[in-house]
Amino acid sequence: GDMASRADMSRCFCVEVGQPLPGEAEPSGAPSCCGAFLEKLRGAGVEAPPSPPMRHTVLSCVGAFVSLSALGLGHRLVAAASDGTFEMIIPPFGAVALLIFGAHKAPLAQPKNVILGNVIGAVVGYAVWSGAAAIDDRRGLQDCGSLCEPTEYLWLTAAIAVSLTIVIQEKWNVAHPPGAAMALVYVTVPRLRHMGAAYILCPSLLGSLLFVCIGVLINNVSLNRAYPQSSWLGRSDGARGPPQGASRLAAYLPKFLGAGVKAPPPVPLKESAFSFCGS
């Protein structure tokens, strides 16, 4: 009884002063900032998604082929009408095809993100390059307008164009990676700067509309796909589905309005600051 009383007193004392109980391990302290950072380099432990079935890949391949072929035909028409000044086949649209057909459920691939994200990138690229060219003109470094190579400020012009595009996309909740490429190719590829502000309309806007329309037509052919996921304006109107016993066509057409999936919330400004600094 005396031994039990002493054990109880020892337990109460340990609890009161915050020390570990007899026989218990010393509690480990919170990891340092450096330790927490290094731990993240090992990964968050999230499992990678499984490989898509072959029928999914085949449909993605068909969608990409049809959309890029249509873009190529549009390129021929636009180039012929403008004596080669304007063009529509540019590298960012390769990434657009992958997102719309290979990752149609991703928020980055939804119509609002594709259209506004690419237009924002084109506007920012044009504005940043115009500002850099104006600075060079004032300093007397060059006097050839948009055809000049930004030999002195290329590194800064490219960094600002991509970084601002990401921040504006995140602020408007229309993040779309090819949109950042839209800004980058404008400030780095001289022949695209021949188009001037028209680059915003063609190829950025027209090409994006073309991909979204073809994405809606081809993705929804599959019973297992629905594109877009959210509504065209990014709002959720509740899950939609065809009526019971509906025909294949009756099940196909309602998908054009969206699957009713709620769009993700906008990125906080402090997170956009990290995006800006990183890019």
mmCIF file of C-alpha atoms in Angstrom:
data_model
loop_
_atom_site.group_PDB
_atom_site.id
_atom_site.type_symbol
_atom_site.label_atom_id
_atom_site.label_comp_id
_atom_site.label_asym_id
_atom_site.label_seq_id
_atom_site.Cartn_x
_atom_site.Cartn_y
_atom_site.Cartn_z
ATOM 1 C CA GLY A 1 0.000 0.000 0.000
ATOM 2 C CA ASP A 2 2.891 2.336 0.855
ATOM 3 C CA MET A 3 4.497 1.609 -2.539
ATOM 4 C CA ALA A 4 1.239 2.358 -4.378
ATOM 5 C CA SER A 5 0.868 5.641 -2.496
ATOM 6 C CA ARG A 6 4.363 6.700 -3.459
ATOM 7 C CA ALA A 7 3.688 5.810 -7.109
ATOM 8 C CA ASP A 8 0.518 7.921 -7.108
ATOM 9 C CA MET A 9 2.373 10.879 -5.577
ATOM 10 C CA SER A 10 5.131 10.563 -8.172
ATOM 11 C CA ARG A 11 2.553 10.453 -10.961
ATOM 12 C CA CYS A 12 0.767 13.555 -9.676
ATOM 13 C CA PHE A 13 4.079 15.414 -9.370
ATOM 14 C CA CYS A 14 5.086 14.541 -12.936
ATOM 15 C CA VAL A 15 1.742 15.661 -14.325
ATOM 16 C CA GLU A 16 1.884 18.921 -12.350
ATOM 17 C CA VAL A 17 5.357 19.962 -13.520
ATOM 18 C CA GLY A 18 4.853 18.704 -17.075
ATOM 19 C CA GLN A 19 7.519 15.979 -16.966
ATOM 20 C CA PRO A 20 7.076 12.565 -18.639
ATOM 21 C CA LEU A 21 5.575 9.855 -16.461
ATOM 22 C CA PRO A 22 7.845 7.075 -15.218
ATOM 23 C CA GLY A 23 8.429 4.566 -17.984
ATOM 24 C CA GLU A 24 7.233 6.930 -20.703
ATOM 25 C CA ALA A 25 9.501 8.229 -23.489
ATOM 26 C CA GLU A 26 10.555 11.844 -23.595
ATOM 27 C CA PRO A 27 8.129 13.699 -25.923
ATOM 28 C CA SER A 28 9.767 14.825 -29.144
ATOM 29 C CA GLY A 29 9.705 18.553 -29.787
ATOM 30 C CA ALA A 30 8.297 20.237 -32.867
ATOM 31 C CA PRO A 31 10.632 19.999 -35.874
ATOM 32 C CA SER A 32 12.685 23.042 -36.730
ATOM 33 C CA CYS A 33 11.963 25.095 -39.848
ATOM 34 C CA CYS A 34 14.939 23.513 -41.592
ATOM 35 C CA GLY A 35 13.848 20.039 -40.568
ATOM 36 C CA ALA A 36 10.280 20.645 -41.756
ATOM 37 C CA PHE A 37 11.588 21.960 -45.072
ATOM 38 C CA LEU A 38 13.876 18.986 -45.641
ATOM 39 C CA GLU A 39 11.077 16.599 -44.736
ATOM 40 C CA LYS A 40 8.917 18.053 -47.514
ATOM 41 C CA LEU A 41 11.585 17.160 -50.060
ATOM 42 C CA ARG A 42 10.763 13.504 -49.442
ATOM 43 C CA GLY A 43 7.227 14.069 -50.704
ATOM 44 C CA ALA A 44 3.827 14.370 -49.049
ATOM 45 C CA GLY A 45 3.082 10.659 -49.350
ATOM 46 C CA VAL A 46 0.172 11.079 -51.777
ATOM 47 C CA GLU A 47 -0.234 8.101 -54.064
ATOM 48 C CA ALA A 48 0.127 8.685 -57.792
ATOM 49 C CA PRO A 49 -3.083 8.151 -59.782
ATOM 50 C CA PRO A 50 -3.404 4.898 -61.702
ATOM 51 C CA SER A 51 -2.665 4.751 -65.415
ATOM 52 C CA PRO A 52 -5.739 5.541 -67.522
ATOM 53 C CA PRO A 53 -7.378 2.707 -69.474
ATOM 54 C CA MET A 54 -6.469 2.353 -73.131
ATOM 55 C CA ARG A 55 -9.863 3.566 -74.331
ATOM 56 C CA HIS A 56 -9.256 6.796 -72.422
ATOM 57 C CA THR A 57 -5.869 7.232 -74.096
ATOM 58 C CA VAL A 58 -7.297 6.489 -77.546
ATOM 59 C CA LEU A 59 -9.994 9.138 -77.141
ATOM 60 C CA SER A 60 -7.382 11.627 -75.884
ATOM 61 C CA CYS A 61 -5.252 10.882 -78.943
ATOM 62 C CA VAL A 62 -8.217 11.392 -81.289
ATOM 63 C CA GLY A 63 -9.169 14.652 -79.591
ATOM 64 C CA ALA A 64 -5.643 16.034 -79.775
ATOM 65 C CA PHE A 65 -5.298 14.992 -83.420
ATOM 66 C CA VAL A 66 -8.596 16.571 -84.470
ATOM 67 C CA SER A 67 -8.012 19.818 -82.564
ATOM 68 C CA LEU A 68 -4.450 20.312 -83.804
ATOM 69 C CA SER A 69 -5.532 19.462 -87.361
ATOM 70 C CA ALA A 70 -8.315 22.038 -87.170
ATOM 71 C CA LEU A 71 -5.841 24.544 -85.755
ATOM 72 C CA GLY A 72 -3.495 23.798 -88.650
ATOM 73 C CA LEU A 73 -6.255 24.428 -91.197
ATOM 74 C CA GLY A 74 -7.067 27.674 -89.426
ATOM 75 C CA HIS A 75 -3.381 28.557 -89.561
ATOM 76 C CA ARG A 76 -3.332 28.122 -93.346
ATOM 77 C CA LEU A 77 -6.389 30.338 -93.780
ATOM 78 C CA VAL A 78 -5.122 33.045 -91.442
ATOM 79 C CA ALA A 79 -1.614 33.045 -92.911
ATOM 80 C CA ALA A 80 -2.964 33.255 -96.467
ATOM 81 C CA ALA A 81 -5.321 36.109 -95.606
ATOM 82 C CA SER A 82 -2.569 38.107 -93.837
ATOM 83 C CA ASP A 83 0.350 37.371 -96.194
ATOM 84 C CA GLY A 84 2.047 35.331 -93.489
ATOM 85 C CA THR A 85 1.804 37.980 -90.768
ATOM 86 C CA PHE A 86 -0.549 36.035 -88.521
ATOM 87 C CA GLU A 87 -0.382 32.418 -87.415
ATOM 88 C CA MET A 88 -2.273 30.065 -85.136
ATOM 89 C CA ILE A 89 -0.012 27.062 -84.513
ATOM 90 C CA ILE A 90 2.143 27.993 -81.526
ATOM 91 C CA PRO A 91 3.685 25.740 -78.833
ATOM 92 C CA PRO A 92 1.283 26.518 -75.941
ATOM 93 C CA PHE A 93 -1.575 24.814 -77.764
ATOM 94 C CA GLY A 94 0.192 21.475 -77.470
ATOM 95 C CA ALA A 95 -0.173 21.746 -73.692
ATOM 96 C CA VAL A 96 -3.791 22.886 -74.097
ATOM 97 C CA ALA A 97 -4.552 19.685 -76.014
ATOM 98 C CA LEU A 98 -3.044 17.542 -73.258
ATOM 99 C CA LEU A 99 -5.073 19.265 -70.550
ATOM 100 C CA ILE A 100 -8.429 19.225 -72.345
ATOM 101 C CA PHE A 101 -8.239 15.631 -73.559
ATOM 102 C CA GLY A 102 -5.798 13.974 -71.166
ATOM 103 C CA ALA A 103 -6.930 15.691 -67.946
ATOM 104 C CA HIS A 104 -10.461 16.848 -68.731
ATOM 105 C CA LYS A 105 -11.513 16.731 -65.061
ATOM 106 C CA ALA A 106 -8.721 19.022 -63.878
ATOM 107 C CA PRO A 107 -9.759 22.558 -62.882
ATOM 108 C CA LEU A 108 -6.888 23.860 -65.057
ATOM 109 C CA ALA A 109 -8.585 22.339 -68.143
ATOM 110 C CA GLN A 110 -12.055 23.864 -67.772
ATOM 111 C CA PRO A 111 -13.323 26.255 -70.493
ATOM 112 C CA LYS A 112 -13.142 29.378 -68.338
ATOM 113 C CA ASN A 113 -9.542 28.598 -67.420
ATOM 114 C CA VAL A 114 -8.542 27.794 -71.007
ATOM 115 C CA ILE A 115 -10.072 30.899 -72.587
ATOM 116 C CA LEU A 116 -9.349 33.509 -69.912
ATOM 117 C CA GLY A 117 -6.019 31.984 -68.900
ATOM 118 C CA ASN A 118 -4.638 32.158 -72.430
ATOM 119 C CA VAL A 119 -6.017 35.640 -73.079
ATOM 120 C CA ILE A 120 -4.488 36.912 -69.824
ATOM 121 C CA GLY A 121 -1.125 35.467 -70.851
ATOM 122 C CA ALA A 122 -1.307 37.148 -74.254
ATOM 123 C CA VAL A 123 -2.288 40.520 -72.753
ATOM 124 C CA VAL A 124 0.473 40.396 -70.134
ATOM 125 C CA GLY A 125 3.086 39.285 -72.668
ATOM 126 C CA TYR A 126 2.169 42.096 -75.036
ATOM 127 C CA ALA A 127 2.074 44.710 -72.251
ATOM 128 C CA VAL A 128 5.391 43.667 -70.685
ATOM 129 C CA TRP A 129 7.176 43.570 -74.028
ATOM 130 C CA SER A 130 5.735 46.958 -75.033
ATOM 131 C CA GLY A 131 6.959 48.438 -71.750
ATOM 132 C CA ALA A 132 10.453 46.992 -72.200
ATOM 133 C CA ALA A 133 10.609 48.254 -75.803
ATOM 134 C CA ALA A 134 9.508 51.728 -74.692
ATOM 135 C CA ILE A 135 12.258 51.830 -72.063
ATOM 136 C CA ASP A 136 14.873 50.841 -74.639
ATOM 137 C CA ASP A 137 13.588 53.483 -77.058
ATOM 138 C CA ARG A 138 13.890 56.195 -74.400
ATOM 139 C CA ARG A 139 17.452 55.104 -73.664
ATOM 140 C CA GLY A 140 18.292 55.102 -77.364
ATOM 141 C CA LEU A 141 19.276 51.433 -77.288
ATOM 142 C CA GLN A 142 17.042 50.471 -80.201
ATOM 143 C CA ASP A 143 14.534 52.031 -82.536
ATOM 144 C CA CYS A 144 12.916 49.212 -84.386
ATOM 145 C CA GLY A 145 9.711 48.617 -82.447
ATOM 146 C CA SER A 146 8.485 45.102 -81.858
ATOM 147 C CA LEU A 147 10.999 43.512 -84.247
ATOM 148 C CA CYS A 148 13.990 44.124 -82.002
ATOM 149 C CA GLU A 149 15.586 41.465 -79.898
ATOM 150 C CA PRO A 150 15.495 42.365 -76.183
ATOM 151 C CA THR A 151 19.212 41.703 -75.819
ATOM 152 C CA GLU A 152 19.583 43.562 -72.538
ATOM 153 C CA TYR A 153 16.300 42.833 -70.775
ATOM 154 C CA LEU A 154 15.268 39.427 -72.092
ATOM 155 C CA TRP A 155 15.859 37.693 -68.763
ATOM 156 C CA LEU A 156 13.815 40.283 -66.877
ATOM 157 C CA THR A 157 11.086 40.651 -69.494
ATOM 158 C CA ALA A 158 10.468 36.911 -69.633
ATOM 159 C CA ALA A 159 10.445 36.560 -65.847
ATOM 160 C CA ILE A 160 8.016 39.445 -65.321
ATOM 161 C CA ALA A 161 5.672 38.287 -68.096
ATOM 162 C CA VAL A 162 5.319 34.756 -66.742
ATOM 163 C CA SER A 163 5.168 35.792 -63.078
ATOM 164 C CA LEU A 164 2.472 38.434 -63.603
ATOM 165 C CA THR A 165 0.446 36.024 -65.702
ATOM 166 C CA ILE A 166 0.443 33.467 -62.884
ATOM 167 C CA VAL A 167 -0.552 36.022 -60.245
ATOM 168 C CA ILE A 168 -3.430 37.434 -62.321
ATOM 169 C CA GLN A 169 -4.664 33.951 -63.235
ATOM 170 C CA GLU A 170 -4.667 32.911 -59.584
ATOM 171 C CA LYS A 171 -6.394 36.139 -58.528
ATOM 172 C CA TRP A 172 -9.183 35.565 -61.069
ATOM 173 C CA ASN A 173 -9.257 31.825 -60.313
ATOM 174 C CA VAL A 174 -8.483 30.873 -63.927
ATOM 175 C CA ALA A 175 -5.066 29.204 -63.557
ATOM 176 C CA HIS A 176 -4.020 27.624 -66.858
ATOM 177 C CA PRO A 177 -0.338 26.670 -67.444
ATOM 178 C CA PRO A 178 -0.359 27.222 -71.244
ATOM 179 C CA GLY A 179 -1.410 30.814 -70.526
ATOM 180 C CA ALA A 180 1.989 31.453 -68.935
ATOM 181 C CA ALA A 181 3.564 29.975 -72.065
ATOM 182 C CA MET A 182 1.460 32.393 -74.146
ATOM 183 C CA ALA A 183 3.174 35.276 -72.375
ATOM 184 C CA LEU A 184 6.626 33.715 -72.636
ATOM 185 C CA VAL A 185 6.567 32.914 -76.354
ATOM 186 C CA TYR A 186 5.417 36.447 -77.205
ATOM 187 C CA VAL A 187 8.348 38.109 -75.470
ATOM 188 C CA THR A 188 10.918 35.593 -76.753
ATOM 189 C CA VAL A 189 9.844 34.781 -80.339
ATOM 190 C CA PRO A 190 10.364 37.763 -82.705
ATOM 191 C CA ARG A 191 7.999 36.587 -85.452
ATOM 192 C CA LEU A 192 5.063 36.523 -83.026
ATOM 193 C CA ARG A 193 5.673 40.168 -82.165
ATOM 194 C CA HIS A 194 4.907 41.056 -85.791
ATOM 195 C CA MET A 195 1.263 40.591 -84.802
ATOM 196 C CA GLY A 196 1.338 43.249 -82.098
ATOM 197 C CA ALA A 197 -1.848 43.511 -80.039
ATOM 198 C CA ALA A 198 -3.652 41.275 -82.540
ATOM 199 C CA TYR A 199 -1.798 38.363 -80.893
ATOM 200 C CA ILE A 200 -4.410 38.583 -78.130
ATOM 201 C CA LEU A 201 -7.214 37.848 -80.589
ATOM 202 C CA CYS A 202 -5.388 35.475 -82.918
ATOM 203 C CA PRO A 203 -4.076 32.991 -81.988
ATOM 204 C CA SER A 204 -4.761 33.283 -78.226
ATOM 205 C CA LEU A 205 -8.524 33.811 -78.105
ATOM 206 C CA LEU A 206 -9.547 32.124 -81.362
ATOM 207 C CA GLY A 207 -7.309 29.115 -80.755
ATOM 208 C CA SER A 208 -8.631 28.691 -77.217
ATOM 209 C CA LEU A 209 -12.253 28.826 -78.396
ATOM 210 C CA LEU A 210 -11.492 26.249 -81.070
ATOM 211 C CA PHE A 211 -9.939 23.827 -78.561
ATOM 212 C CA VAL A 212 -12.787 24.225 -76.078
ATOM 213 C CA CYS A 213 -15.459 23.603 -78.718
ATOM 214 C CA ILE A 214 -13.712 20.481 -80.022
ATOM 215 C CA GLY A 215 -13.089 19.349 -76.443
ATOM 216 C CA VAL A 216 -16.803 19.566 -75.672
ATOM 217 C CA LEU A 217 -17.741 17.633 -78.822
ATOM 218 C CA ILE A 218 -15.184 14.824 -78.476
ATOM 219 C CA ASN A 219 -14.825 14.352 -74.715
ATOM 220 C CA ASN A 220 -18.560 13.877 -74.228
ATOM 221 C CA VAL A 221 -18.731 11.069 -76.791
ATOM 222 C CA SER A 222 -17.534 8.756 -74.018
ATOM 223 C CA LEU A 223 -20.128 7.788 -71.422
ATOM 224 C CA ASN A 224 -17.384 8.016 -68.788
ATOM 225 C CA ARG A 225 -16.433 11.607 -69.595
ATOM 226 C CA ALA A 226 -18.157 14.914 -68.980
ATOM 227 C CA TYR A 227 -16.629 18.177 -70.186
ATOM 228 C CA PRO A 228 -16.811 20.794 -68.834
ATOM 229 C CA GLN A 229 -16.901 19.686 -65.218
ATOM 230 C CA SER A 230 -18.144 22.960 -63.768
ATOM 231 C CA SER A 231 -20.432 25.385 -65.553
ATOM 232 C CA TRP A 232 -19.000 27.687 -68.202
ATOM 233 C CA LEU A 233 -18.759 30.524 -65.705
ATOM 234 C CA GLY A 234 -17.114 28.310 -63.087
ATOM 235 C CA ARG A 235 -20.155 28.090 -60.798
ATOM 236 C CA SER A 236 -21.716 24.887 -59.507
ATOM 237 C CA ASP A 237 -25.364 24.367 -60.346
ATOM 238 C CA GLY A 238 -25.629 20.876 -58.888
ATOM 239 C CA ALA A 239 -24.921 17.552 -60.494
ATOM 240 C CA ARG A 240 -26.600 16.957 -63.821
ATOM 241 C CA GLY A 241 -27.416 13.648 -65.372
ATOM 242 C CA PRO A 242 -29.566 12.292 -68.162
ATOM 243 C CA PRO A 243 -33.068 11.094 -67.309
ATOM 244 C CA GLN A 244 -33.528 7.399 -66.697
ATOM 245 C CA GLY A 245 -33.695 5.457 -69.944
ATOM 246 C CA ALA A 246 -32.589 8.426 -72.051
ATOM 247 C CA SER A 247 -31.180 7.862 -75.520
ATOM 248 C CA ARG A 248 -27.467 8.213 -76.295
ATOM 249 C CA LEU A 249 -28.095 11.650 -77.837
ATOM 250 C CA ALA A 250 -30.213 12.779 -74.880
ATOM 251 C CA ALA A 251 -27.363 11.769 -72.559
ATOM 252 C CA TYR A 252 -24.779 13.492 -74.784
ATOM 253 C CA LEU A 253 -26.201 16.994 -75.148
ATOM 254 C CA PRO A 254 -26.743 17.880 -71.448
ATOM 255 C CA LYS A 255 -23.036 17.351 -70.828
ATOM 256 C CA PHE A 256 -22.347 20.554 -72.768
ATOM 257 C CA LEU A 257 -23.685 22.583 -69.832
ATOM 258 C CA GLY A 258 -21.252 21.065 -67.342
ATOM 259 C CA ALA A 259 -21.276 18.224 -64.841
ATOM 260 C CA GLY A 260 -22.071 20.495 -61.893
ATOM 261 C CA VAL A 261 -18.713 20.016 -60.139
ATOM 262 C CA LYS A 262 -17.876 22.905 -57.846
ATOM 263 C CA ALA A 263 -14.904 24.987 -58.965
ATOM 264 C CA PRO A 264 -11.994 25.277 -56.493
ATOM 265 C CA PRO A 265 -11.676 28.500 -54.459
ATOM 266 C CA PRO A 266 -9.277 31.265 -55.533
ATOM 267 C CA VAL A 267 -5.672 31.036 -54.403
ATOM 268 C CA PRO A 268 -4.868 33.292 -51.381
ATOM 269 C CA LEU A 269 -2.708 36.304 -52.175
ATOM 270 C CA LYS A 270 0.140 35.109 -49.951
ATOM 271 C CA GLU A 271 0.312 31.906 -51.978
ATOM 272 C CA SER A 272 0.371 33.929 -55.202
ATOM 273 C CA ALA A 273 3.375 35.773 -53.783
ATOM 274 C CA PHE A 274 5.231 32.449 -53.593
ATOM 275 C CA SER A 275 4.130 31.688 -57.162
ATOM 276 C CA PHE A 276 5.478 35.050 -58.339
ATOM 277 C CA CYS A 277 8.812 34.654 -56.559
ATOM 278 C CA GLY A 278 9.277 31.064 -57.702
ATOM 279 C CA SER A 279 8.516 31.771 -61.358
#
